[in-house]
mmCIF file of C-alpha atoms in Angstrom:
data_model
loop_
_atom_site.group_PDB
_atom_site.id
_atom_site.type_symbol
_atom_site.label_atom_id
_atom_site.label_comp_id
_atom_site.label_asym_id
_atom_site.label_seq_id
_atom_site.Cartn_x
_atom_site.Cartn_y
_atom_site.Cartn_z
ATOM 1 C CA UNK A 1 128.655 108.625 81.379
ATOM 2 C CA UNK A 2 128.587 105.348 80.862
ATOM 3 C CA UNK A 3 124.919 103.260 80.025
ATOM 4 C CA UNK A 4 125.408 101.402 83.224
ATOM 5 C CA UNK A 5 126.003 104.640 85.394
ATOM 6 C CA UNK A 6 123.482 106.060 83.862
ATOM 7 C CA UNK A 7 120.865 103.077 84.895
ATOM 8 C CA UNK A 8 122.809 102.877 88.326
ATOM 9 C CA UNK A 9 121.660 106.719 88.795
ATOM 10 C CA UNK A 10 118.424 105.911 87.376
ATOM 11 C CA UNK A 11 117.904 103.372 90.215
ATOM 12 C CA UNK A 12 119.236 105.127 92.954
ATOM 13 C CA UNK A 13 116.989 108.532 92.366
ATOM 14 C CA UNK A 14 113.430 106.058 91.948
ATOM 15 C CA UNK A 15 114.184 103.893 94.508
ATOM 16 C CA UNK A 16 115.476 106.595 97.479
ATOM 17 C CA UNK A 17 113.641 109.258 95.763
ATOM 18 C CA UNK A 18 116.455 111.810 95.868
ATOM 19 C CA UNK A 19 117.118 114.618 93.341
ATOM 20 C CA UNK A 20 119.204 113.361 90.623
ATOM 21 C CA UNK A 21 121.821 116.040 90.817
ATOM 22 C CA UNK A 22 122.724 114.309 94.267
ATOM 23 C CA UNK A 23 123.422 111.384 92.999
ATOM 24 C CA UNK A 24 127.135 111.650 91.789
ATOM 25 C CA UNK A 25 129.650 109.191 92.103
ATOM 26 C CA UNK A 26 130.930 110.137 95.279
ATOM 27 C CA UNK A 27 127.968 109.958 97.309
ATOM 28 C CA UNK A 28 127.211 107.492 99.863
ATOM 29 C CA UNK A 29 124.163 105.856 99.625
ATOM 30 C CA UNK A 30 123.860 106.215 103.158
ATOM 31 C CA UNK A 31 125.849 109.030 104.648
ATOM 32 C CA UNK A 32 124.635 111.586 101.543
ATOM 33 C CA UNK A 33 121.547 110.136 100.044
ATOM 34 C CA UNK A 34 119.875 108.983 103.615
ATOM 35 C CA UNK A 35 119.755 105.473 102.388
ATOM 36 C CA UNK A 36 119.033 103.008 105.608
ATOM 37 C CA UNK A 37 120.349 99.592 105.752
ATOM 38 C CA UNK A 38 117.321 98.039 104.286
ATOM 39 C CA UNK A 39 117.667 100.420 101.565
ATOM 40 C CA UNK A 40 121.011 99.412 100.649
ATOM 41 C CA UNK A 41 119.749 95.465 100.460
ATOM 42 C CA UNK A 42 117.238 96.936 98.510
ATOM 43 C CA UNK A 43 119.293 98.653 96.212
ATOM 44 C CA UNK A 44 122.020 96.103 95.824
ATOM 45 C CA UNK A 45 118.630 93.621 94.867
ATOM 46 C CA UNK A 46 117.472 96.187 92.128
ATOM 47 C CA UNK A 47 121.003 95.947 90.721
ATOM 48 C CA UNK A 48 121.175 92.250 90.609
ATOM 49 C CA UNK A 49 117.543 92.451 88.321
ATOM 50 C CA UNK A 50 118.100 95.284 86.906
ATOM 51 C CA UNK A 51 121.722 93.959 85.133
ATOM 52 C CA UNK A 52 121.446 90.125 85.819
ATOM 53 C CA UNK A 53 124.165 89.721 87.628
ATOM 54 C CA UNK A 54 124.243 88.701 90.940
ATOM 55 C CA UNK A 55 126.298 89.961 94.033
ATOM 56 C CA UNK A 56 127.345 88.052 96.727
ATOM 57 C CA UNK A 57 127.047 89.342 100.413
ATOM 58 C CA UNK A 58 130.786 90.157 100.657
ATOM 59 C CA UNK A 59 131.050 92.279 97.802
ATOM 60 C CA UNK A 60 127.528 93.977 98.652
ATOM 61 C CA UNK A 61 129.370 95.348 101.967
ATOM 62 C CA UNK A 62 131.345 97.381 100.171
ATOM 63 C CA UNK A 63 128.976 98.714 97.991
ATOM 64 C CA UNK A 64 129.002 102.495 99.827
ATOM 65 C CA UNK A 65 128.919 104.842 96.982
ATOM 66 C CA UNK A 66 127.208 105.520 93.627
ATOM 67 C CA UNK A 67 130.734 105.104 91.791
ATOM 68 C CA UNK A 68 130.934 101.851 94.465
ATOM 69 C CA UNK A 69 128.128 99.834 92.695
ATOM 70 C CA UNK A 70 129.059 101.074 88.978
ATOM 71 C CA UNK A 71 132.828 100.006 88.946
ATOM 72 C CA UNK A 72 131.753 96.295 90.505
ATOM 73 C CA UNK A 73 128.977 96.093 87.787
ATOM 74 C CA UNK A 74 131.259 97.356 85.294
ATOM 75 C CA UNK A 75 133.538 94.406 86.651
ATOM 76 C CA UNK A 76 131.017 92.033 86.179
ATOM 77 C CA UNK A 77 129.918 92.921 82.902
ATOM 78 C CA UNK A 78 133.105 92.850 81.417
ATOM 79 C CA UNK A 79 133.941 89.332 82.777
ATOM 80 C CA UNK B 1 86.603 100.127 112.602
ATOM 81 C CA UNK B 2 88.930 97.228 111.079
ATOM 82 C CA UNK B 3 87.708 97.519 107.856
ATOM 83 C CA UNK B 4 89.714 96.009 105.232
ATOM 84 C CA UNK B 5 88.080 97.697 101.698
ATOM 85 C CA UNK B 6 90.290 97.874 99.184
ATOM 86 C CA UNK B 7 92.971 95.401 100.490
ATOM 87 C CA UNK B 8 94.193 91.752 99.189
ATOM 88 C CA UNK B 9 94.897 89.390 101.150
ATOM 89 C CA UNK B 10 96.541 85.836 100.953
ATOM 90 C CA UNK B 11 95.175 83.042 103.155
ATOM 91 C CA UNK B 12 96.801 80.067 102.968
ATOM 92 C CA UNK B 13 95.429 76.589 104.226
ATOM 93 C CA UNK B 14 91.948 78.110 103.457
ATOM 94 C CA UNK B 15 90.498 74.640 103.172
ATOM 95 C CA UNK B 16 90.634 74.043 106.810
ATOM 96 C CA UNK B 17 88.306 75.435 109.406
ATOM 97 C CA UNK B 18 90.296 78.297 110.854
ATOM 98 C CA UNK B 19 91.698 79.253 107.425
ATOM 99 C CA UNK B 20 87.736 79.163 105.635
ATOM 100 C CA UNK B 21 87.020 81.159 108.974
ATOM 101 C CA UNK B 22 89.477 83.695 108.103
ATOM 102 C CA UNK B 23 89.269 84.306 104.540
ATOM 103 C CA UNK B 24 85.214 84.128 105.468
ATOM 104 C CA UNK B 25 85.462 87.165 107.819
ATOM 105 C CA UNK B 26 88.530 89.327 105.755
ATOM 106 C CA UNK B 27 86.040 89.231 103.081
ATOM 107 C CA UNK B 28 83.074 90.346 105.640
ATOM 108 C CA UNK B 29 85.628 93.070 106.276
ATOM 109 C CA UNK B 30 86.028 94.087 102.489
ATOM 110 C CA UNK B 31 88.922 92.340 101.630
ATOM 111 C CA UNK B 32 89.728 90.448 98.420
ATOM 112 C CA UNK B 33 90.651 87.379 99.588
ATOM 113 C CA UNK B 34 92.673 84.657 97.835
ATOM 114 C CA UNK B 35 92.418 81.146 99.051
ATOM 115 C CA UNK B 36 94.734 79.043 98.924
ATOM 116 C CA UNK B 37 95.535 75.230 99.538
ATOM 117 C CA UNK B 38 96.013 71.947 98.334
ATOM 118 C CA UNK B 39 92.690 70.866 98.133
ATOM 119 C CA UNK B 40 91.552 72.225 95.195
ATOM 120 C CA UNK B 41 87.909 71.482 95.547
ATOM 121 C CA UNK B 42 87.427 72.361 98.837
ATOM 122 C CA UNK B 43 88.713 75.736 98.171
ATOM 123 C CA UNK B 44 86.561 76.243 95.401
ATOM 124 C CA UNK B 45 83.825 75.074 97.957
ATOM 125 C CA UNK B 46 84.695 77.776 100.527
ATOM 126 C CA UNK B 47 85.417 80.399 97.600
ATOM 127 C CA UNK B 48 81.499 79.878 96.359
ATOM 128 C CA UNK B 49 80.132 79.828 100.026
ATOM 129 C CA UNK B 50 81.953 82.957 100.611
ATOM 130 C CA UNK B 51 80.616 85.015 97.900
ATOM 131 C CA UNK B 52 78.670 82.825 95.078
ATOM 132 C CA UNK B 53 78.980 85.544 92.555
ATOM 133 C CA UNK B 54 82.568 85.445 92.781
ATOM 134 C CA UNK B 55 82.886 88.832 94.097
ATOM 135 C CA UNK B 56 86.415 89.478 95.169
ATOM 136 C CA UNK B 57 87.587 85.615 96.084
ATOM 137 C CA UNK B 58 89.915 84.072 93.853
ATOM 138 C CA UNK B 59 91.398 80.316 94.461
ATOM 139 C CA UNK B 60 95.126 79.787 94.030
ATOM 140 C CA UNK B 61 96.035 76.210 95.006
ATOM 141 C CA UNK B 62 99.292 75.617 96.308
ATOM 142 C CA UNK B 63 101.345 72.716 97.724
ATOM 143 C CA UNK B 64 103.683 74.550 100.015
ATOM 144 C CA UNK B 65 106.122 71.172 100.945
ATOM 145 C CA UNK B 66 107.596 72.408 97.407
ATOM 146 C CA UNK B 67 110.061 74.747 98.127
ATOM 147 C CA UNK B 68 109.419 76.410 94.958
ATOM 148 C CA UNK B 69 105.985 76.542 95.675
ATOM 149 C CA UNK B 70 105.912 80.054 97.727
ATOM 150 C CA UNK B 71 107.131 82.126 95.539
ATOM 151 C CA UNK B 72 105.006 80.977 92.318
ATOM 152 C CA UNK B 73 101.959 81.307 94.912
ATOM 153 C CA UNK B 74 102.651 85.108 95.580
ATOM 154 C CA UNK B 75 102.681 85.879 91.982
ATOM 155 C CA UNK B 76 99.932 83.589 90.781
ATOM 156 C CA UNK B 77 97.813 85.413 93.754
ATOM 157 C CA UNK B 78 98.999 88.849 92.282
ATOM 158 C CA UNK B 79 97.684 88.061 89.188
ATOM 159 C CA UNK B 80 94.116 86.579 90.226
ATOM 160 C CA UNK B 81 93.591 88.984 92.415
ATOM 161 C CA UNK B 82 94.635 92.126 89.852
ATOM 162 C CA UNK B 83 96.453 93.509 92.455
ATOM 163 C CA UNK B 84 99.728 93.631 94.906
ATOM 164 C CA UNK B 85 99.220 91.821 98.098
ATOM 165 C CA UNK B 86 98.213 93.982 101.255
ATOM 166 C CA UNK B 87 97.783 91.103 103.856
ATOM 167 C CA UNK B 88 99.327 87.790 104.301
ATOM 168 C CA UNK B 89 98.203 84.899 106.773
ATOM 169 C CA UNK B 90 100.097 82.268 106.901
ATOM 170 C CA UNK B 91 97.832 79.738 108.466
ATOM 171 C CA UNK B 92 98.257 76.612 106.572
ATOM 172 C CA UNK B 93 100.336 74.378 108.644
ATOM 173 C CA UNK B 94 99.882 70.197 109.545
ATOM 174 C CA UNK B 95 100.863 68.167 112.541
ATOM 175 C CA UNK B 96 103.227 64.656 112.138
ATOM 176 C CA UNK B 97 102.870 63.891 116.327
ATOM 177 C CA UNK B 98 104.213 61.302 118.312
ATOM 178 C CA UNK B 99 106.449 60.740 120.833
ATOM 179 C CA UNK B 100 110.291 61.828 120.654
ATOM 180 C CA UNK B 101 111.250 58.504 121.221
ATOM 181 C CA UNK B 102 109.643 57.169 118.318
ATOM 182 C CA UNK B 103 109.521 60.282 116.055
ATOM 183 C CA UNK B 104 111.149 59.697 112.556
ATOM 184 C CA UNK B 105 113.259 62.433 110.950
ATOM 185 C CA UNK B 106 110.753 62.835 107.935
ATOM 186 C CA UNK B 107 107.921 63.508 110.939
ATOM 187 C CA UNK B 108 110.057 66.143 112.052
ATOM 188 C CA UNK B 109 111.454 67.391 108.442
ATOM 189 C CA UNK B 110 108.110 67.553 107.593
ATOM 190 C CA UNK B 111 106.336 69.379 110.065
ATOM 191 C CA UNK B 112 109.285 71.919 109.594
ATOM 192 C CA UNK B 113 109.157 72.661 105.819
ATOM 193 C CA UNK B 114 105.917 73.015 106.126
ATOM 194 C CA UNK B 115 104.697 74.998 109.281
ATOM 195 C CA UNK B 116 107.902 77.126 109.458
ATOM 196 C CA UNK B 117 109.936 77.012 106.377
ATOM 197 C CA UNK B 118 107.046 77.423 104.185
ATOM 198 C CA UNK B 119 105.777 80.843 105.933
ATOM 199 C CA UNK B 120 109.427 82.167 106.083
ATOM 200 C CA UNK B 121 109.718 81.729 102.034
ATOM 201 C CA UNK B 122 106.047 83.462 101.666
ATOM 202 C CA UNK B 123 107.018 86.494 103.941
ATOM 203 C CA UNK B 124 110.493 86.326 102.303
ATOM 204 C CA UNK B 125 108.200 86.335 98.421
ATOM 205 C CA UNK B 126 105.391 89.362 99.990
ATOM 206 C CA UNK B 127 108.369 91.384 101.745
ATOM 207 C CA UNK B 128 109.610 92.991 98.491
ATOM 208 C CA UNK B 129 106.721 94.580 97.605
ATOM 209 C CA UNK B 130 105.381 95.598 101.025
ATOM 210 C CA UNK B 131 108.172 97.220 101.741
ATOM 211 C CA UNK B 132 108.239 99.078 98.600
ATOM 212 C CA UNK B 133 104.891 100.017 99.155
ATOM 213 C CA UNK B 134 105.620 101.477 102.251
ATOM 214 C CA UNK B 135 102.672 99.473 103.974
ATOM 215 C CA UNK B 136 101.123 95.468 104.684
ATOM 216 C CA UNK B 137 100.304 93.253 107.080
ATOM 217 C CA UNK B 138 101.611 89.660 108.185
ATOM 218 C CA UNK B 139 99.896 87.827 110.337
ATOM 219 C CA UNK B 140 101.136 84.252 110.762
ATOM 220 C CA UNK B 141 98.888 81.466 113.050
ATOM 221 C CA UNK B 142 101.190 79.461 115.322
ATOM 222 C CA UNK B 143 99.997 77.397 118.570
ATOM 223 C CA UNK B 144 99.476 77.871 122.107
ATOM 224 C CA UNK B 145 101.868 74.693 122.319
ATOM 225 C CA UNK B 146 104.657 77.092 120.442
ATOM 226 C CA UNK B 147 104.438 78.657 123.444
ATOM 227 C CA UNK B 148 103.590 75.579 125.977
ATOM 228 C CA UNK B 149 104.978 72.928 124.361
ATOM 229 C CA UNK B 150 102.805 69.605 124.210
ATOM 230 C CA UNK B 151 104.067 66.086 125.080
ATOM 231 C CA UNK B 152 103.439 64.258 121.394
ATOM 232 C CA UNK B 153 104.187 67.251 119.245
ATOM 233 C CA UNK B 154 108.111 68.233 120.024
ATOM 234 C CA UNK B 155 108.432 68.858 115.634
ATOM 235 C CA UNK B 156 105.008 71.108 115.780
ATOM 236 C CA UNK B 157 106.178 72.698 118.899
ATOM 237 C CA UNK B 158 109.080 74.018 117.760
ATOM 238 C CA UNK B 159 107.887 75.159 114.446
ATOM 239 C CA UNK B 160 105.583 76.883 116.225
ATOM 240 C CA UNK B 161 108.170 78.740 118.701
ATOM 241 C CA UNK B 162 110.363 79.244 115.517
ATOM 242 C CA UNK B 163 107.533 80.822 113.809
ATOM 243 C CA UNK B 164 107.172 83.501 116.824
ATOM 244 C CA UNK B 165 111.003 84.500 116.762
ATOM 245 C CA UNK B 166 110.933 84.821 112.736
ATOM 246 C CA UNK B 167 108.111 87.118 113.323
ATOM 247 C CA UNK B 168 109.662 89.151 116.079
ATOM 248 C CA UNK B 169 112.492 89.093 113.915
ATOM 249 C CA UNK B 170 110.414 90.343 110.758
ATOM 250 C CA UNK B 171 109.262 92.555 112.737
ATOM 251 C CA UNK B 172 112.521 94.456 113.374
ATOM 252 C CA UNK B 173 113.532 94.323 110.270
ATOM 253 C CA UNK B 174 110.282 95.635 108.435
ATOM 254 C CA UNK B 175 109.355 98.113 111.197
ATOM 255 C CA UNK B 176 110.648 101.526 109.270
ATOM 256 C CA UNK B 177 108.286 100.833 106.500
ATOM 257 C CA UNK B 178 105.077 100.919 108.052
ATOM 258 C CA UNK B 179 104.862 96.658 107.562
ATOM 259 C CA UNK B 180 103.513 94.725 110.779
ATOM 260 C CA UNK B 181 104.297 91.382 111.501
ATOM 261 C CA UNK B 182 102.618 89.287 114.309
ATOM 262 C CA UNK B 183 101.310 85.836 115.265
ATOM 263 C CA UNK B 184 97.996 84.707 116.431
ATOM 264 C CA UNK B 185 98.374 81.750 118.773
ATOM 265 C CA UNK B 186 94.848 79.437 118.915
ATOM 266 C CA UNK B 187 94.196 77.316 121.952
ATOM 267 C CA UNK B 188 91.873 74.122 121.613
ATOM 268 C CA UNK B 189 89.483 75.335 118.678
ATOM 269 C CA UNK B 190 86.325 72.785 117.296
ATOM 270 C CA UNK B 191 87.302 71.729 114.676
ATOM 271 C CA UNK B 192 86.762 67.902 112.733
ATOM 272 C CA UNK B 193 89.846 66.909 115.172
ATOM 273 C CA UNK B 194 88.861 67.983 118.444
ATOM 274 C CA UNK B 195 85.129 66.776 118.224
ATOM 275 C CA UNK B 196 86.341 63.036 118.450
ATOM 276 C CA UNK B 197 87.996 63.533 121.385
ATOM 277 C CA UNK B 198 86.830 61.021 123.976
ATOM 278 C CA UNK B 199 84.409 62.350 126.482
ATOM 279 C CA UNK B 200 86.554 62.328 129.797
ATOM 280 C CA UNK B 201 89.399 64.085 127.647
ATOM 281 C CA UNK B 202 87.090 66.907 126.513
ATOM 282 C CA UNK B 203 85.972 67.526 130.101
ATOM 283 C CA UNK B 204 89.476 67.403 131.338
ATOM 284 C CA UNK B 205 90.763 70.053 128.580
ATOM 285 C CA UNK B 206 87.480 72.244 129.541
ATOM 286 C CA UNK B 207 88.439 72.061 132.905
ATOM 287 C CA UNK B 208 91.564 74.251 131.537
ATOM 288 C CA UNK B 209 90.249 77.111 130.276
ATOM 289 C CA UNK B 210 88.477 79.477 132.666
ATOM 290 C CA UNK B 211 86.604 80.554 129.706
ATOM 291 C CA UNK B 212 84.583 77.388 129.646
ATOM 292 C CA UNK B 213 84.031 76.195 126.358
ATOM 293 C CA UNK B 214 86.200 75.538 123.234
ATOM 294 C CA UNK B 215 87.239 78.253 120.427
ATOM 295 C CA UNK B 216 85.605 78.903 117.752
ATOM 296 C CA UNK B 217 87.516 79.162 114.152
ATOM 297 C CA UNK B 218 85.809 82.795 114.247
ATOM 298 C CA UNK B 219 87.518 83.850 117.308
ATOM 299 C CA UNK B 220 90.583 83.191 115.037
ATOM 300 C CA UNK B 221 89.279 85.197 112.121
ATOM 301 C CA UNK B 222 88.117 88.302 114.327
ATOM 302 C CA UNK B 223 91.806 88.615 115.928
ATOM 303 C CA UNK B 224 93.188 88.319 112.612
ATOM 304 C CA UNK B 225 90.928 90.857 111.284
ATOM 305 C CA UNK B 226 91.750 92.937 113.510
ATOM 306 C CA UNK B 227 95.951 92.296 113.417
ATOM 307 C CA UNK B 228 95.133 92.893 109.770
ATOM 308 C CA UNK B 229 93.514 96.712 109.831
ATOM 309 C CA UNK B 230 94.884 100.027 109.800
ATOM 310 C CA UNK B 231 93.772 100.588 113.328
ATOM 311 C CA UNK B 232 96.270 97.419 114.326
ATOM 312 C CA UNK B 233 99.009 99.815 112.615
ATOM 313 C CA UNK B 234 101.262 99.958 116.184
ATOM 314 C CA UNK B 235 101.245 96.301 116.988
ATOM 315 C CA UNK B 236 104.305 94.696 115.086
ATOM 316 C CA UNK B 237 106.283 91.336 116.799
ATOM 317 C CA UNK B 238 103.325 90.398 118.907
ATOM 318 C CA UNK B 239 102.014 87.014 120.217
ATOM 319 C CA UNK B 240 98.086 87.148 120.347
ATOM 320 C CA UNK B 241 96.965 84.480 122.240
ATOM 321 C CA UNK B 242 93.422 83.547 121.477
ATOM 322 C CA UNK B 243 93.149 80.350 123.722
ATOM 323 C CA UNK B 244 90.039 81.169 126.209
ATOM 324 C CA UNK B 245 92.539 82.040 129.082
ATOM 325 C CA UNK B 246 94.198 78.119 128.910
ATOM 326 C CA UNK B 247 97.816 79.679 129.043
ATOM 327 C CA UNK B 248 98.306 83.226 129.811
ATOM 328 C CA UNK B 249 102.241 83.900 128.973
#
């Protein structure tokens, strides 16, 4: 796994305090990991200080899984 | 009941009477308190008349018409105070009146960047944490006129009325993590400004308010207090109105 999934995962499990095994790629923040709306602002806002990059409303819609957040970060890094 | 031991709070506009009133009687309460404000000696005035030792009142002047100003203020209170902030009040705020007629855009800009934008960015700056912490308190002062209106003060008015749908609004969104949100709403209080009031005027506003007499800044503080304690921890999106009976919406 990549160092970005791996902080991505790292994220996810402190900030919605789920097991780490339940965090794989395919899992919704919301509809597996019990994330809430607010959670998922919160989580896309972690990302943006956690990797210094910043992502704009649109693109945080479609931020629904794990693998979701890594690829667009991955994106954005590689830009 | 509504003790606050152990809790920070922020008071901005602590120079003024109701804001000195309410960082006064948090700290009564057991609060650390962190004044803030543009007058920097004044504040230092109120911190030592609080508590001359220093005990658990810090000073953190601020001039919130800079739009950078909130958020430096939240963390420059975090660090005096040692600790995360458990209580906001948003009570500094300043009036540009006149008629609408006459009233200049910088009146109005004004009296909007500072009595509504201002609190917005400081609940915006506090938000983060609190809800991370699963817990604070946000009590904003606004104006019976918010509520009334008041020929002379359409700009104060209306930041006012905006600041009681933000925190309705707040209060929605902040619900789910234990964090209230609320506004207390002074009538006429005696302050500096209302004690040269001309006679005949004073009698006439008296005649208003079927409690007979003018507010205090403490009856301010107490509901404040009280918006800020555990025990207020199922009130969220409320109006107090503190205002001796004057309006009664």
């Amino acid at each position: 796994m990549s160092e970005i999934a791996d902080k991505v995962k790292k994220i996810v499990v402190e900030h919605l305090g789920v097991e780490e095994s339940k965090v794989t790629p395919e899992a919704s923040f919301i509809d597996d990991l019990g994330a809430d709306s607010l959670d998922t602002v919160e989580l896309v806002m972690a990302f943006e200080e956690a990797f210094s990059v910043e992502i704009p409303e649109d693109a945080a819609e479609k931020i629904a899984t794990v693998k979701d957040a890594i690829d667009y970060i991955e994106k954005q890094k590689a830009a | 009941m509504f003790r606050l031991d152990g809790k920070t709070a922020l008071v901005t506009g602590a120079s003024g009477g109701i804001g000195a009133a309410i960082a006064r009687t948090l700290h009564a309460q057991g609060a650390r308190v962190v004044l803030s404000g543009t007058r920097e000696a004044v504040l230092a005035a109120v911190a030592s008349e609080i508590a001359p030792d220093g005990e658990r009142v810090h000073v953190c002047p601020a001039d919130l018409s800079d739009p950078k100003a909130a958020d430096a203020l939240v963390a420059a209170a975090e660090v005096a105070a040692g600790a995360p902030l458990d209580i906001l009040v948003n009570n500094a705020g300043l009036t540009r009146d006149g008629l609408a007629i006459r009233m200049k855009d910088e009146d109005w800009n004004r009296v909007m960047e500072v009595d509504l934008a201002a609190p917005f960015r400081l609940c915006r700056a506090v938000l983060k944490g609190m809800l991370r912490r699963r817990a604070g308190r946000i009590v904003s002062i606004a104006s019976i006129v918010g509520v009334t209106g008041n020929a002379g003060q359409a700009n104060y008015a209306a930041a006012k009325a905006g600041m009681i749908g933000m925190t309705k609004s707040l209060a929605q969104e902040a619900g789910s993590r234990g964090v209230t949100v609320n506004v207390v709403a002074p009538g006429f209080i005696q302050t500096a400004m209302t004690d040269v009031l001309p006679e005949a005027q004073r009698e006439k506003l008296l005649g208003g308010i079927p409690l007979g007499r003018m507010g205090k800044p403490e009856d301010i503080a107490a509901s404040v207090a009280y918006l800020a304690s555990d025990e207020a921890g199922w009130i969220t999106g409320t109006t107090l109105n503190v205002n001796g009976g004057m309006a009664m919406p």
